[in-house]
PDB file of C-alpha atoms in Angstrom:
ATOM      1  CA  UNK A 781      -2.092 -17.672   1.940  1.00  0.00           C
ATOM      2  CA  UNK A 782      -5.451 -16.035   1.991  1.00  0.00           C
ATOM      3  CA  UNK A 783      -4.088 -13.497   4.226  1.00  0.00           C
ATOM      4  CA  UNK A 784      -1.495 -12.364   1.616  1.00  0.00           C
ATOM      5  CA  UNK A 785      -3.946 -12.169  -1.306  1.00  0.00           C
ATOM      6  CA  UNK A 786      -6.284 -10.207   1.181  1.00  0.00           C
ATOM      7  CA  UNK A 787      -3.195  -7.745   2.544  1.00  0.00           C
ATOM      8  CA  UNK A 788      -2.177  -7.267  -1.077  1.00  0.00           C
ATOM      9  CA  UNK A 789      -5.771  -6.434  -2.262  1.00  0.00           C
ATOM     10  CA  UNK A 790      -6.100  -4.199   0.240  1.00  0.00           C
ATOM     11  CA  UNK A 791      -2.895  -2.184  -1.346  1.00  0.00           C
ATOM     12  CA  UNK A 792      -3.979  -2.501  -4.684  1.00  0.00           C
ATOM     13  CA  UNK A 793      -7.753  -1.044  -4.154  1.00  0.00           C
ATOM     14  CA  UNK A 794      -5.424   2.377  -2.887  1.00  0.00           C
ATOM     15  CA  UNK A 795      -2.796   2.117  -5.003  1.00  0.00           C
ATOM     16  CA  UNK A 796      -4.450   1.483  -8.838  1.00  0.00           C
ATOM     17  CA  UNK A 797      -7.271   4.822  -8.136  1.00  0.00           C
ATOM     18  CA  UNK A 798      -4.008   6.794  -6.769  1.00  0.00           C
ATOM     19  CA  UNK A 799      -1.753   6.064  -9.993  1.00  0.00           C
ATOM     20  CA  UNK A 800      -4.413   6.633 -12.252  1.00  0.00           C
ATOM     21  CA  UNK A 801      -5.874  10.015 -10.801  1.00  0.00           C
ATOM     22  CA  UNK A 802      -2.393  11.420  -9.709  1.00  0.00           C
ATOM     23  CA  UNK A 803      -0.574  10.851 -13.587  1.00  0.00           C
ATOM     24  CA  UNK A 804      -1.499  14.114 -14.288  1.00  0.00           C
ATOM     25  CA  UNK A 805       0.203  15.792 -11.499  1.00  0.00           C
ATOM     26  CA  UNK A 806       3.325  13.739 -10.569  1.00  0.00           C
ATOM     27  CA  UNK A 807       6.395  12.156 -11.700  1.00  0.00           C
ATOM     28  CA  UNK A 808       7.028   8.686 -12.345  1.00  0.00           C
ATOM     29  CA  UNK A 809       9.594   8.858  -9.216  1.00  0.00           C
ATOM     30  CA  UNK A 810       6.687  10.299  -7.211  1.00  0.00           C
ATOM     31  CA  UNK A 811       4.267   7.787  -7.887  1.00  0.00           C
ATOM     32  CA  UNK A 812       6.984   4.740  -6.850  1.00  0.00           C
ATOM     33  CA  UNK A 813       7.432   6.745  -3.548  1.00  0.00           C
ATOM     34  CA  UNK A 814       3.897   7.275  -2.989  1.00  0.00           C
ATOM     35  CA  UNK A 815       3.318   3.199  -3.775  1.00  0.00           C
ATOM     36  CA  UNK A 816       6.320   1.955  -1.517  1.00  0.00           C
ATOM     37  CA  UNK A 817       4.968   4.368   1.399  1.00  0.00           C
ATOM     38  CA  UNK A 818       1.742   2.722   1.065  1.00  0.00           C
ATOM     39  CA  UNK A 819       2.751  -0.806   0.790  1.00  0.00           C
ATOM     40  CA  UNK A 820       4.965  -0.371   3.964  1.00  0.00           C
ATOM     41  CA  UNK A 821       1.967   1.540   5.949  1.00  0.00           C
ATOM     42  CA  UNK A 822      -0.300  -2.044   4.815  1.00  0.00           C
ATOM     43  CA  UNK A 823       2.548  -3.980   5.843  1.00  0.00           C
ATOM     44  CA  UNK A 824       3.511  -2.197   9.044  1.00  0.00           C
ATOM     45  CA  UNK A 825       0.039  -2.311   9.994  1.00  0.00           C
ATOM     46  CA  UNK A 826      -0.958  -5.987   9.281  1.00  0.00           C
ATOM     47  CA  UNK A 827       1.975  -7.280  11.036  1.00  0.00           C
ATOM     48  CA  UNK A 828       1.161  -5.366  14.176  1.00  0.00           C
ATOM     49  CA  UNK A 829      -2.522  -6.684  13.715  1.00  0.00           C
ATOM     50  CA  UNK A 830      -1.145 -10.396  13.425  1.00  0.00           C
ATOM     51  CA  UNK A 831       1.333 -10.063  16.101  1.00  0.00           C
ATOM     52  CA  UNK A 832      -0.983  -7.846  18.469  1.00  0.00           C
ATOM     53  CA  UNK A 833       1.899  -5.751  19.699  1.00  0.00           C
ATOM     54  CA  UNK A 834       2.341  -1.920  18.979  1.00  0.00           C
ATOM     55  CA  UNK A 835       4.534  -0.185  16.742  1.00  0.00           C
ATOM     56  CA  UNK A 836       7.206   1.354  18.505  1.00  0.00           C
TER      57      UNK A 836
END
């Protein structure tokens, strides 16, 4: 459980500066990309962390 509080911190501490800075210069559509790329980058990368084998 700690690990999921600590994977989703880590997503929020890039995603909250991003949304607020980037407003001014994208879409609404953009920004959801942008987040769901990010949140799939933390979650591809934990996941090869906890199960020690390489992304293919």
């Amino acid at each position: 459980m700690l690990l999921n509080w600590l994977i989703a911190f880590v997503e929020y501490c890039f995603q909250a500066p991003v949304n607020r800075i980037r407003a001014k210069y994208f879409t609404v559509t953009q920004l959801k990309t942008m987040q769901k790329i990010i949140t799939l980058t933390v979650f591809i990368g934990a996941c090869a962390v906890y199960s020690k084998e390489q992304f293919a």
